Amino acid sequence: MRLIRGMAATLTVGAALGAAAAVANGVPLLLGEGGRARADRGAWSQTAEFASLILDSGWAWATMAVAVGWLVSSGLRPVVGVLAGALGGCVALIDATIVYDVVPMLFPFHEGFGWGQMPFWLVASLVLGLPLGAVGATIRRPGPVGILAALVAPVGAALNMVVLPPPAESPVADSVMLTVWVAAATATVLVLAVRAGRRGDRRAMHGPVNVLPGGN
């Protein structure tokens, strides 16, 4: 039952990301500003472009798969949790990909459904979703393994800004990069702080070991 609820949440999260990214991409067209230069568009289009550059980025989709893997593995044994996390990450990315391509069909300017690059991204969702979801489930493990798994998302976001930054012609590119860098740094610090706190709590629970006879 717990796994079923987790998979239901997975479908919801995937659909939400796919729909949000598709809507953000379509706002300039809905406002009739698709033909304008990015710098000449209105405030709503600029805001939508900021959201689009966040939601439609590789790191955001990868983070979603990792988060889903962590979510569906809750309460499961380690091996089962990793398998469930891998499945959840894969399902979430496939779900998001389908919704991302279907939502624009609701827009008045849409010219009809075309497969386009969907087959490629469906295969990519399968290939990448499995390990990313497994990484999310691995976050629950104690020690260095769990820490490294928890750092995959923020480190990946930072690397994305280096390898594939927002387009320079976008007026919100600098804001997006700053936001991602700050979020990645903050997440990294929180992961290390939380893990250090847990280690301290475990040590406090066990207390000092008394090796002297008679307790003296």
PDB file of N, CA, C and O in Angstrom, residues 76-147:
ATOM      1  N   LEU A  76      10.827   1.471   3.388  1.00  0.00           N
ATOM      2  CA  LEU A  76      11.125   0.195   2.752  1.00  0.00           C
ATOM      3  C   LEU A  76      12.520  -0.284   3.150  1.00  0.00           C
ATOM      4  O   LEU A  76      13.387   0.508   3.513  1.00  0.00           O
ATOM      5  N   ARG A  77      12.719  -1.583   3.066  1.00  0.00           N
ATOM      6  CA  ARG A  77      14.055  -2.119   3.323  1.00  0.00           C
ATOM      7  C   ARG A  77      15.032  -1.606   2.273  1.00  0.00           C
ATOM      8  O   ARG A  77      14.616  -1.293   1.141  1.00  0.00           O
ATOM      9  N   PRO A  78      16.320  -1.498   2.615  1.00  0.00           N
ATOM     10  CA  PRO A  78      17.292  -0.847   1.708  1.00  0.00           C
ATOM     11  C   PRO A  78      17.252  -1.343   0.271  1.00  0.00           C
ATOM     12  O   PRO A  78      17.169  -0.546  -0.663  1.00  0.00           O
ATOM     13  N   VAL A  79      17.301  -2.650   0.069  1.00  0.00           N
ATOM     14  CA  VAL A  79      17.341  -3.174  -1.294  1.00  0.00           C
ATOM     15  C   VAL A  79      16.032  -2.885  -2.019  1.00  0.00           C
ATOM     16  O   VAL A  79      16.023  -2.418  -3.169  1.00  0.00           O
ATOM     17  N   VAL A  80      14.912  -3.138  -1.337  1.00  0.00           N
ATOM     18  CA  VAL A  80      13.605  -2.861  -1.940  1.00  0.00           C
ATOM     19  C   VAL A  80      13.448  -1.365  -2.195  1.00  0.00           C
ATOM     20  O   VAL A  80      12.897  -0.945  -3.221  1.00  0.00           O
ATOM     21  N   GLY A  81      13.945  -0.557  -1.270  1.00  0.00           N
ATOM     22  CA  GLY A  81      13.848   0.896  -1.423  1.00  0.00           C
ATOM     23  C   GLY A  81      14.592   1.391  -2.643  1.00  0.00           C
ATOM     24  O   GLY A  81      14.106   2.256  -3.366  1.00  0.00           O
ATOM     25  N   VAL A  82      15.786   0.843  -2.888  1.00  0.00           N
ATOM     26  CA  VAL A  82      16.558   1.255  -4.062  1.00  0.00           C
ATOM     27  C   VAL A  82      15.838   0.860  -5.349  1.00  0.00           C
ATOM     28  O   VAL A  82      15.772   1.635  -6.310  1.00  0.00           O
ATOM     29  N   LEU A  83      15.269  -0.338  -5.372  1.00  0.00           N
ATOM     30  CA  LEU A  83      14.530  -0.781  -6.552  1.00  0.00           C
ATOM     31  C   LEU A  83      13.291   0.082  -6.778  1.00  0.00           C
ATOM     32  O   LEU A  83      12.990   0.482  -7.915  1.00  0.00           O
ATOM     33  N   ALA A  84      12.583   0.385  -5.692  1.00  0.00           N
ATOM     34  CA  ALA A  84      11.403   1.236  -5.803  1.00  0.00           C
ATOM     35  C   ALA A  84      11.796   2.642  -6.235  1.00  0.00           C
ATOM     36  O   ALA A  84      11.106   3.279  -7.048  1.00  0.00           O
ATOM     37  N   GLY A  85      12.894   3.145  -5.691  1.00  0.00           N
ATOM     38  CA  GLY A  85      13.360   4.470  -6.071  1.00  0.00           C
ATOM     39  C   GLY A  85      13.736   4.541  -7.535  1.00  0.00           C
ATOM     40  O   GLY A  85      13.421   5.514  -8.225  1.00  0.00           O
ATOM     41  N   ALA A  86      14.418   3.511  -8.023  1.00  0.00           N
ATOM     42  CA  ALA A  86      14.800   3.469  -9.440  1.00  0.00           C
ATOM     43  C   ALA A  86      13.559   3.476 -10.330  1.00  0.00           C
ATOM     44  O   ALA A  86      13.490   4.219 -11.319  1.00  0.00           O
ATOM     45  N   LEU A  87      12.568   2.663  -9.970  1.00  0.00           N
ATOM     46  CA  LEU A  87      11.325   2.626 -10.741  1.00  0.00           C
ATOM     47  C   LEU A  87      10.614   3.973 -10.677  1.00  0.00           C
ATOM     48  O   LEU A  87      10.114   4.472 -11.693  1.00  0.00           O
ATOM     49  N   GLY A  88      10.586   4.574  -9.489  1.00  0.00           N
ATOM     50  CA  GLY A  88       9.917   5.862  -9.337  1.00  0.00           C
ATOM     51  C   GLY A  88      10.567   6.956 -10.166  1.00  0.00           C
ATOM     52  O   GLY A  88       9.872   7.754 -10.808  1.00  0.00           O
ATOM     53  N   GLY A  89      11.896   7.006 -10.163  1.00  0.00           N
ATOM     54  CA  GLY A  89      12.587   8.018 -10.957  1.00  0.00           C
ATOM     55  C   GLY A  89      12.309   7.863 -12.432  1.00  0.00           C
ATOM     56  O   GLY A  89      12.087   8.856 -13.149  1.00  0.00           O
ATOM     57  N   CYS A  90      12.285   6.635 -12.900  1.00  0.00           N
ATOM     58  CA  CYS A  90      12.003   6.353 -14.311  1.00  0.00           C
ATOM     59  C   CYS A  90      10.575   6.749 -14.669  1.00  0.00           C
ATOM     60  O   CYS A  90      10.331   7.429 -15.670  1.00  0.00           O
ATOM     61  N   VAL A  91       9.613   6.332 -13.850  1.00  0.00           N
ATOM     62  CA  VAL A  91       8.206   6.631 -14.115  1.00  0.00           C
ATOM     63  C   VAL A  91       7.959   8.141 -14.090  1.00  0.00           C
ATOM     64  O   VAL A  91       7.222   8.684 -14.922  1.00  0.00           O
ATOM     65  N   ALA A  92       8.574   8.827 -13.133  1.00  0.00           N
ATOM     66  CA  ALA A  92       8.367  10.273 -13.016  1.00  0.00           C
ATOM     67  C   ALA A  92       8.859  11.010 -14.255  1.00  0.00           C
ATOM     68  O   ALA A  92       8.189  11.925 -14.762  1.00  0.00           O
ATOM     69  N   LEU A  93      10.035  10.628 -14.768  1.00  0.00           N
ATOM     70  CA  LEU A  93      10.567  11.296 -15.955  1.00  0.00           C
ATOM     71  C   LEU A  93       9.742  10.982 -17.201  1.00  0.00           C
ATOM     72  O   LEU A  93       9.503  11.865 -18.031  1.00  0.00           O
ATOM     73  N   ILE A  94       9.299   9.739 -17.341  1.00  0.00           N
ATOM     74  CA  ILE A  94       8.452   9.387 -18.483  1.00  0.00           C
ATOM     75  C   ILE A  94       7.134  10.145 -18.420  1.00  0.00           C
ATOM     76  O   ILE A  94       6.654  10.692 -19.422  1.00  0.00           O
ATOM     77  N   ASP A  95       6.545  10.188 -17.235  1.00  0.00           N
ATOM     78  CA  ASP A  95       5.291  10.919 -17.026  1.00  0.00           C
ATOM     79  C   ASP A  95       5.468  12.397 -17.371  1.00  0.00           C
ATOM     80  O   ASP A  95       4.644  12.999 -18.089  1.00  0.00           O
ATOM     81  N   ALA A  96       6.537  13.007 -16.860  1.00  0.00           N
ATOM     82  CA  ALA A  96       6.789  14.422 -17.119  1.00  0.00           C
ATOM     83  C   ALA A  96       6.996  14.690 -18.608  1.00  0.00           C
ATOM     84  O   ALA A  96       6.520  15.703 -19.140  1.00  0.00           O
ATOM     85  N   THR A  97       7.692  13.779 -19.290  1.00  0.00           N
ATOM     86  CA  THR A  97       7.949  13.944 -20.722  1.00  0.00           C
ATOM     87  C   THR A  97       6.654  13.916 -21.520  1.00  0.00           C
ATOM     88  O   THR A  97       6.435  14.751 -22.418  1.00  0.00           O
ATOM     89  N   ILE A  98       5.782  12.979 -21.204  1.00  0.00           N
ATOM     90  CA  ILE A  98       4.509  12.872 -21.925  1.00  0.00           C
ATOM     91  C   ILE A  98       3.646  14.101 -21.683  1.00  0.00           C
ATOM     92  O   ILE A  98       3.095  14.693 -22.624  1.00  0.00           O
ATOM     93  N   VAL A  99       3.520  14.510 -20.425  1.00  0.00           N
ATOM     94  CA  VAL A  99       2.698  15.678 -20.097  1.00  0.00           C
ATOM     95  C   VAL A  99       3.274  16.931 -20.747  1.00  0.00           C
ATOM     96  O   VAL A  99       2.524  17.791 -21.246  1.00  0.00           O
ATOM     97  N   TYR A 100       4.598  17.048 -20.752  1.00  0.00           N
ATOM     98  CA  TYR A 100       5.269  18.211 -21.342  1.00  0.00           C
ATOM     99  C   TYR A 100       4.894  18.379 -22.811  1.00  0.00           C
ATOM    100  O   TYR A 100       4.749  19.500 -23.311  1.00  0.00           O
ATOM    101  N   ASP A 101       4.742  17.260 -23.537  1.00  0.00           N
ATOM    102  CA  ASP A 101       4.400  17.329 -24.962  1.00  0.00           C
ATOM    103  C   ASP A 101       2.895  17.396 -25.206  1.00  0.00           C
ATOM    104  O   ASP A 101       2.460  17.854 -26.266  1.00  0.00           O
ATOM    105  N   VAL A 102       2.100  16.959 -24.256  1.00  0.00           N
ATOM    106  CA  VAL A 102       0.645  16.958 -24.433  1.00  0.00           C
ATOM    107  C   VAL A 102       0.030  18.308 -24.070  1.00  0.00           C
ATOM    108  O   VAL A 102      -0.904  18.774 -24.747  1.00  0.00           O
ATOM    109  N   VAL A 103       0.517  18.957 -23.021  1.00  0.00           N
ATOM    110  CA  VAL A 103      -0.072  20.226 -22.560  1.00  0.00           C
ATOM    111  C   VAL A 103      -0.132  21.295 -23.651  1.00  0.00           C
ATOM    112  O   VAL A 103      -1.148  21.981 -23.786  1.00  0.00           O
ATOM    113  N   PRO A 104       0.923  21.474 -24.475  1.00  0.00           N
ATOM    114  CA  PRO A 104       0.839  22.501 -25.523  1.00  0.00           C
ATOM    115  C   PRO A 104      -0.303  22.278 -26.508  1.00  0.00           C
ATOM    116  O   PRO A 104      -0.724  23.222 -27.196  1.00  0.00           O
ATOM    117  N   MET A 105      -0.848  21.062 -26.583  1.00  0.00           N
ATOM    118  CA  MET A 105      -1.976  20.813 -27.469  1.00  0.00           C
ATOM    119  C   MET A 105      -3.218  21.583 -27.028  1.00  0.00           C
ATOM    120  O   MET A 105      -4.156  21.775 -27.813  1.00  0.00           O
ATOM    121  N   LEU A 106      -3.218  22.025 -25.773  1.00  0.00           N
ATOM    122  CA  LEU A 106      -4.347  22.799 -25.261  1.00  0.00           C
ATOM    123  C   LEU A 106      -4.259  24.273 -25.631  1.00  0.00           C
ATOM    124  O   LEU A 106      -5.228  25.008 -25.477  1.00  0.00           O
ATOM    125  N   PHE A 107      -3.097  24.709 -26.122  1.00  0.00           N
ATOM    126  CA  PHE A 107      -2.917  26.115 -26.473  1.00  0.00           C
ATOM    127  C   PHE A 107      -3.590  26.402 -27.810  1.00  0.00           C
ATOM    128  O   PHE A 107      -3.568  25.568 -28.722  1.00  0.00           O
ATOM    129  N   PRO A 108      -4.173  27.598 -27.968  1.00  0.00           N
ATOM    130  CA  PRO A 108      -4.877  27.915 -29.214  1.00  0.00           C
ATOM    131  C   PRO A 108      -3.978  27.971 -30.439  1.00  0.00           C
ATOM    132  O   PRO A 108      -4.435  27.772 -31.562  1.00  0.00           O
ATOM    133  N   PHE A 109      -2.692  28.233 -30.251  1.00  0.00           N
ATOM    134  CA  PHE A 109      -1.788  28.353 -31.392  1.00  0.00           C
ATOM    135  C   PHE A 109      -1.161  27.023 -31.783  1.00  0.00           C
ATOM    136  O   PHE A 109      -0.379  26.958 -32.722  1.00  0.00           O
ATOM    137  N   HIS A 110      -1.505  25.967 -31.073  1.00  0.00           N
ATOM    138  CA  HIS A 110      -0.880  24.672 -31.356  1.00  0.00           C
ATOM    139  C   HIS A 110      -1.358  24.134 -32.695  1.00  0.00           C
ATOM    140  O   HIS A 110      -2.544  24.203 -33.023  1.00  0.00           O
ATOM    141  N   GLU A 111      -0.433  23.550 -33.455  1.00  0.00           N
ATOM    142  CA  GLU A 111      -0.740  23.095 -34.809  1.00  0.00           C
ATOM    143  C   GLU A 111      -0.999  21.594 -34.901  1.00  0.00           C
ATOM    144  O   GLU A 111      -1.066  21.035 -35.984  1.00  0.00           O
ATOM    145  N   GLY A 112      -1.151  20.929 -33.779  1.00  0.00           N
ATOM    146  CA  GLY A 112      -1.396  19.498 -33.794  1.00  0.00           C
ATOM    147  C   GLY A 112      -0.225  18.731 -33.217  1.00  0.00           C
ATOM    148  O   GLY A 112       0.898  19.224 -33.142  1.00  0.00           O
ATOM    149  N   PHE A 113      -0.507  17.503 -32.802  1.00  0.00           N
ATOM    150  CA  PHE A 113       0.515  16.703 -32.143  1.00  0.00           C
ATOM    151  C   PHE A 113       1.520  16.134 -33.145  1.00  0.00           C
ATOM    152  O   PHE A 113       1.147  15.686 -34.234  1.00  0.00           O
ATOM    153  N   GLY A 114       2.771  16.192 -32.765  1.00  0.00           N
ATOM    154  CA  GLY A 114       3.828  15.564 -33.558  1.00  0.00           C
ATOM    155  C   GLY A 114       4.798  14.881 -32.610  1.00  0.00           C
ATOM    156  O   GLY A 114       5.066  15.385 -31.517  1.00  0.00           O
ATOM    157  N   TRP A 115       5.302  13.740 -33.013  1.00  0.00           N
ATOM    158  CA  TRP A 115       6.193  13.000 -32.125  1.00  0.00           C
ATOM    159  C   TRP A 115       7.454  13.783 -31.812  1.00  0.00           C
ATOM    160  O   TRP A 115       7.933  13.784 -30.688  1.00  0.00           O
ATOM    161  N   GLY A 116       7.983  14.492 -32.807  1.00  0.00           N
ATOM    162  CA  GLY A 116       9.178  15.292 -32.580  1.00  0.00           C
ATOM    163  C   GLY A 116      10.281  14.500 -31.905  1.00  0.00           C
ATOM    164  O   GLY A 116      10.669  13.422 -32.353  1.00  0.00           O
ATOM    165  N   GLN A 117      10.766  15.038 -30.780  1.00  0.00           N
ATOM    166  CA  GLN A 117      11.861  14.390 -30.045  1.00  0.00           C
ATOM    167  C   GLN A 117      11.358  13.533 -28.888  1.00  0.00           C
ATOM    168  O   GLN A 117      12.155  13.056 -28.078  1.00  0.00           O
ATOM    169  N   MET A 118      10.031  13.318 -28.802  1.00  0.00           N
ATOM    170  CA  MET A 118       9.504  12.548 -27.677  1.00  0.00           C
ATOM    171  C   MET A 118      10.128  11.161 -27.551  1.00  0.00           C
ATOM    172  O   MET A 118      10.502  10.755 -26.437  1.00  0.00           O
ATOM    173  N   PRO A 119      10.260  10.376 -28.636  1.00  0.00           N
ATOM    174  CA  PRO A 119      10.874   9.043 -28.477  1.00  0.00           C
ATOM    175  C   PRO A 119      12.272   9.103 -27.858  1.00  0.00           C
ATOM    176  O   PRO A 119      12.613   8.276 -27.002  1.00  0.00           O
ATOM    177  N   PHE A 120      13.056  10.103 -28.274  1.00  0.00           N
ATOM    178  CA  PHE A 120      14.407  10.244 -27.712  1.00  0.00           C
ATOM    179  C   PHE A 120      14.342  10.496 -26.209  1.00  0.00           C
ATOM    180  O   PHE A 120      15.061   9.864 -25.424  1.00  0.00           O
ATOM    181  N   TRP A 121      13.458  11.417 -25.791  1.00  0.00           N
ATOM    182  CA  TRP A 121      13.386  11.770 -24.380  1.00  0.00           C
ATOM    183  C   TRP A 121      12.743  10.666 -23.546  1.00  0.00           C
ATOM    184  O   TRP A 121      13.039  10.538 -22.350  1.00  0.00           O
ATOM    185  N   LEU A 122      11.876   9.870 -24.147  1.00  0.00           N
ATOM    186  CA  LEU A 122      11.323   8.730 -23.422  1.00  0.00           C
ATOM    187  C   LEU A 122      12.414   7.703 -23.126  1.00  0.00           C
ATOM    188  O   LEU A 122      12.483   7.152 -22.018  1.00  0.00           O
ATOM    189  N   VAL A 123      13.259   7.454 -24.114  1.00  0.00           N
ATOM    190  CA  VAL A 123      14.383   6.532 -23.896  1.00  0.00           C
ATOM    191  C   VAL A 123      15.341   7.114 -22.864  1.00  0.00           C
ATOM    192  O   VAL A 123      15.827   6.402 -21.969  1.00  0.00           O
ATOM    193  N   ALA A 124      15.608   8.418 -22.960  1.00  0.00           N
ATOM    194  CA  ALA A 124      16.494   9.070 -21.990  1.00  0.00           C
ATOM    195  C   ALA A 124      15.911   8.985 -20.583  1.00  0.00           C
ATOM    196  O   ALA A 124      16.643   8.805 -19.601  1.00  0.00           O
ATOM    197  N   SER A 125      14.578   9.119 -20.484  1.00  0.00           N
ATOM    198  CA  SER A 125      13.923   9.018 -19.175  1.00  0.00           C
ATOM    199  C   SER A 125      14.115   7.639 -18.573  1.00  0.00           C
ATOM    200  O   SER A 125      14.316   7.496 -17.357  1.00  0.00           O
ATOM    201  N   LEU A 126      14.064   6.633 -19.414  1.00  0.00           N
ATOM    202  CA  LEU A 126      14.265   5.260 -18.943  1.00  0.00           C
ATOM    203  C   LEU A 126      15.709   5.038 -18.517  1.00  0.00           C
ATOM    204  O   LEU A 126      15.980   4.506 -17.436  1.00  0.00           O
ATOM    205  N   VAL A 127      16.631   5.481 -19.358  1.00  0.00           N
ATOM    206  CA  VAL A 127      18.054   5.238 -19.103  1.00  0.00           C
ATOM    207  C   VAL A 127      18.552   6.034 -17.899  1.00  0.00           C
ATOM    208  O   VAL A 127      19.319   5.521 -17.057  1.00  0.00           O
ATOM    209  N   LEU A 128      18.134   7.284 -17.779  1.00  0.00           N
ATOM    210  CA  LEU A 128      18.622   8.143 -16.708  1.00  0.00           C
ATOM    211  C   LEU A 128      17.759   8.074 -15.455  1.00  0.00           C
ATOM    212  O   LEU A 128      18.254   8.288 -14.342  1.00  0.00           O
ATOM    213  N   GLY A 129      16.468   7.800 -15.635  1.00  0.00           N
ATOM    214  CA  GLY A 129      15.572   7.783 -14.487  1.00  0.00           C
ATOM    215  C   GLY A 129      15.892   6.683 -13.501  1.00  0.00           C
ATOM    216  O   GLY A 129      15.793   6.874 -12.279  1.00  0.00           O
ATOM    217  N   LEU A 130      16.293   5.530 -13.995  1.00  0.00           N
ATOM    218  CA  LEU A 130      16.604   4.408 -13.109  1.00  0.00           C
ATOM    219  C   LEU A 130      17.755   4.731 -12.147  1.00  0.00           C
ATOM    220  O   LEU A 130      17.593   4.607 -10.928  1.00  0.00           O
ATOM    221  N   PRO A 131      18.931   5.163 -12.649  1.00  0.00           N
ATOM    222  CA  PRO A 131      20.014   5.469 -11.704  1.00  0.00           C
ATOM    223  C   PRO A 131      19.721   6.685 -10.828  1.00  0.00           C
ATOM    224  O   PRO A 131      20.102   6.705  -9.653  1.00  0.00           O
ATOM    225  N   LEU A 132      19.034   7.693 -11.378  1.00  0.00           N
ATOM    226  CA  LEU A 132      18.738   8.884 -10.574  1.00  0.00           C
ATOM    227  C   LEU A 132      17.776   8.541  -9.438  1.00  0.00           C
ATOM    228  O   LEU A 132      17.942   9.010  -8.304  1.00  0.00           O
ATOM    229  N   GLY A 133      16.770   7.732  -9.739  1.00  0.00           N
ATOM    230  CA  GLY A 133      15.854   7.314  -8.683  1.00  0.00           C
ATOM    231  C   GLY A 133      16.551   6.475  -7.631  1.00  0.00           C
ATOM    232  O   GLY A 133      16.281   6.602  -6.424  1.00  0.00           O
ATOM    233  N   ALA A 134      17.460   5.606  -8.069  1.00  0.00           N
ATOM    234  CA  ALA A 134      18.227   4.796  -7.121  1.00  0.00           C
ATOM    235  C   ALA A 134      19.097   5.669  -6.231  1.00  0.00           C
ATOM    236  O   ALA A 134      19.248   5.401  -5.027  1.00  0.00           O
ATOM    237  N   VAL A 135      19.660   6.724  -6.806  1.00  0.00           N
ATOM    238  CA  VAL A 135      20.455   7.674  -6.012  1.00  0.00           C
ATOM    239  C   VAL A 135      19.583   8.317  -4.940  1.00  0.00           C
ATOM    240  O   VAL A 135      19.997   8.477  -3.787  1.00  0.00           O
ATOM    241  N   GLY A 136      18.356   8.691  -5.315  1.00  0.00           N
ATOM    242  CA  GLY A 136      17.449   9.286  -4.343  1.00  0.00           C
ATOM    243  C   GLY A 136      17.165   8.358  -3.179  1.00  0.00           C
ATOM    244  O   GLY A 136      17.148   8.789  -2.013  1.00  0.00           O
ATOM    245  N   ALA A 137      16.959   7.073  -3.466  1.00  0.00           N
ATOM    246  CA  ALA A 137      16.719   6.110  -2.392  1.00  0.00           C
ATOM    247  C   ALA A 137      17.961   5.924  -1.525  1.00  0.00           C
ATOM    248  O   ALA A 137      17.857   5.708  -0.309  1.00  0.00           O
ATOM    249  N   THR A 138      19.136   6.041  -2.130  1.00  0.00           N
ATOM    250  CA  THR A 138      20.393   5.840  -1.407  1.00  0.00           C
ATOM    251  C   THR A 138      20.655   6.958  -0.409  1.00  0.00           C
ATOM    252  O   THR A 138      21.456   6.793   0.524  1.00  0.00           O
ATOM    253  N   ILE A 139      19.999   8.094  -0.596  1.00  0.00           N
ATOM    254  CA  ILE A 139      20.172   9.212   0.347  1.00  0.00           C
ATOM    255  C   ILE A 139      19.852   8.770   1.775  1.00  0.00           C
ATOM    256  O   ILE A 139      20.417   9.294   2.738  1.00  0.00           O
ATOM    257  N   ARG A 140      18.959   7.809   1.910  1.00  0.00           N
ATOM    258  CA  ARG A 140      18.540   7.360   3.248  1.00  0.00           C
ATOM    259  C   ARG A 140      19.620   6.550   3.960  1.00  0.00           C
ATOM    260  O   ARG A 140      19.506   6.303   5.168  1.00  0.00           O
ATOM    261  N   ARG A 141      20.638   6.132   3.246  1.00  0.00           N
ATOM    262  CA  ARG A 141      21.696   5.343   3.878  1.00  0.00           C
ATOM    263  C   ARG A 141      22.585   6.242   4.724  1.00  0.00           C
ATOM    264  O   ARG A 141      22.878   7.377   4.362  1.00  0.00           O
ATOM    265  N   PRO A 142      23.044   5.754   5.868  1.00  0.00           N
ATOM    266  CA  PRO A 142      23.944   6.564   6.708  1.00  0.00           C
ATOM    267  C   PRO A 142      25.357   6.587   6.136  1.00  0.00           C
ATOM    268  O   PRO A 142      25.698   5.801   5.247  1.00  0.00           O
ATOM    269  N   GLY A 143      26.165   7.463   6.642  1.00  0.00           N
ATOM    270  CA  GLY A 143      27.567   7.493   6.264  1.00  0.00           C
ATOM    271  C   GLY A 143      27.841   8.223   4.967  1.00  0.00           C
ATOM    272  O   GLY A 143      26.961   8.876   4.395  1.00  0.00           O
ATOM    273  N   PRO A 144      29.065   8.083   4.478  1.00  0.00           N
ATOM    274  CA  PRO A 144      29.494   8.799   3.266  1.00  0.00           C
ATOM    275  C   PRO A 144      28.648   8.497   2.037  1.00  0.00           C
ATOM    276  O   PRO A 144      28.441   9.363   1.190  1.00  0.00           O
ATOM    277  N   VAL A 145      28.145   7.266   1.918  1.00  0.00           N
ATOM    278  CA  VAL A 145      27.345   6.906   0.747  1.00  0.00           C
ATOM    279  C   VAL A 145      26.091   7.763   0.678  1.00  0.00           C
ATOM    280  O   VAL A 145      25.728   8.297  -0.377  1.00  0.00           O
ATOM    281  N   GLY A 146      25.415   7.905   1.806  1.00  0.00           N
ATOM    282  CA  GLY A 146      24.216   8.732   1.841  1.00  0.00           C
ATOM    283  C   GLY A 146      24.516  10.195   1.579  1.00  0.00           C
ATOM    284  O   GLY A 146      23.742  10.892   0.918  1.00  0.00           O
ATOM    285  N   ILE A 147      25.641  10.678   2.090  1.00  0.00           N
ATOM    286  CA  ILE A 147      26.022  12.073   1.872  1.00  0.00           C
ATOM    287  C   ILE A 147      26.294  12.333   0.397  1.00  0.00           C
ATOM    288  O   ILE A 147      25.816  13.317  -0.176  1.00  0.00           O
TER     289      ILE A 147
END
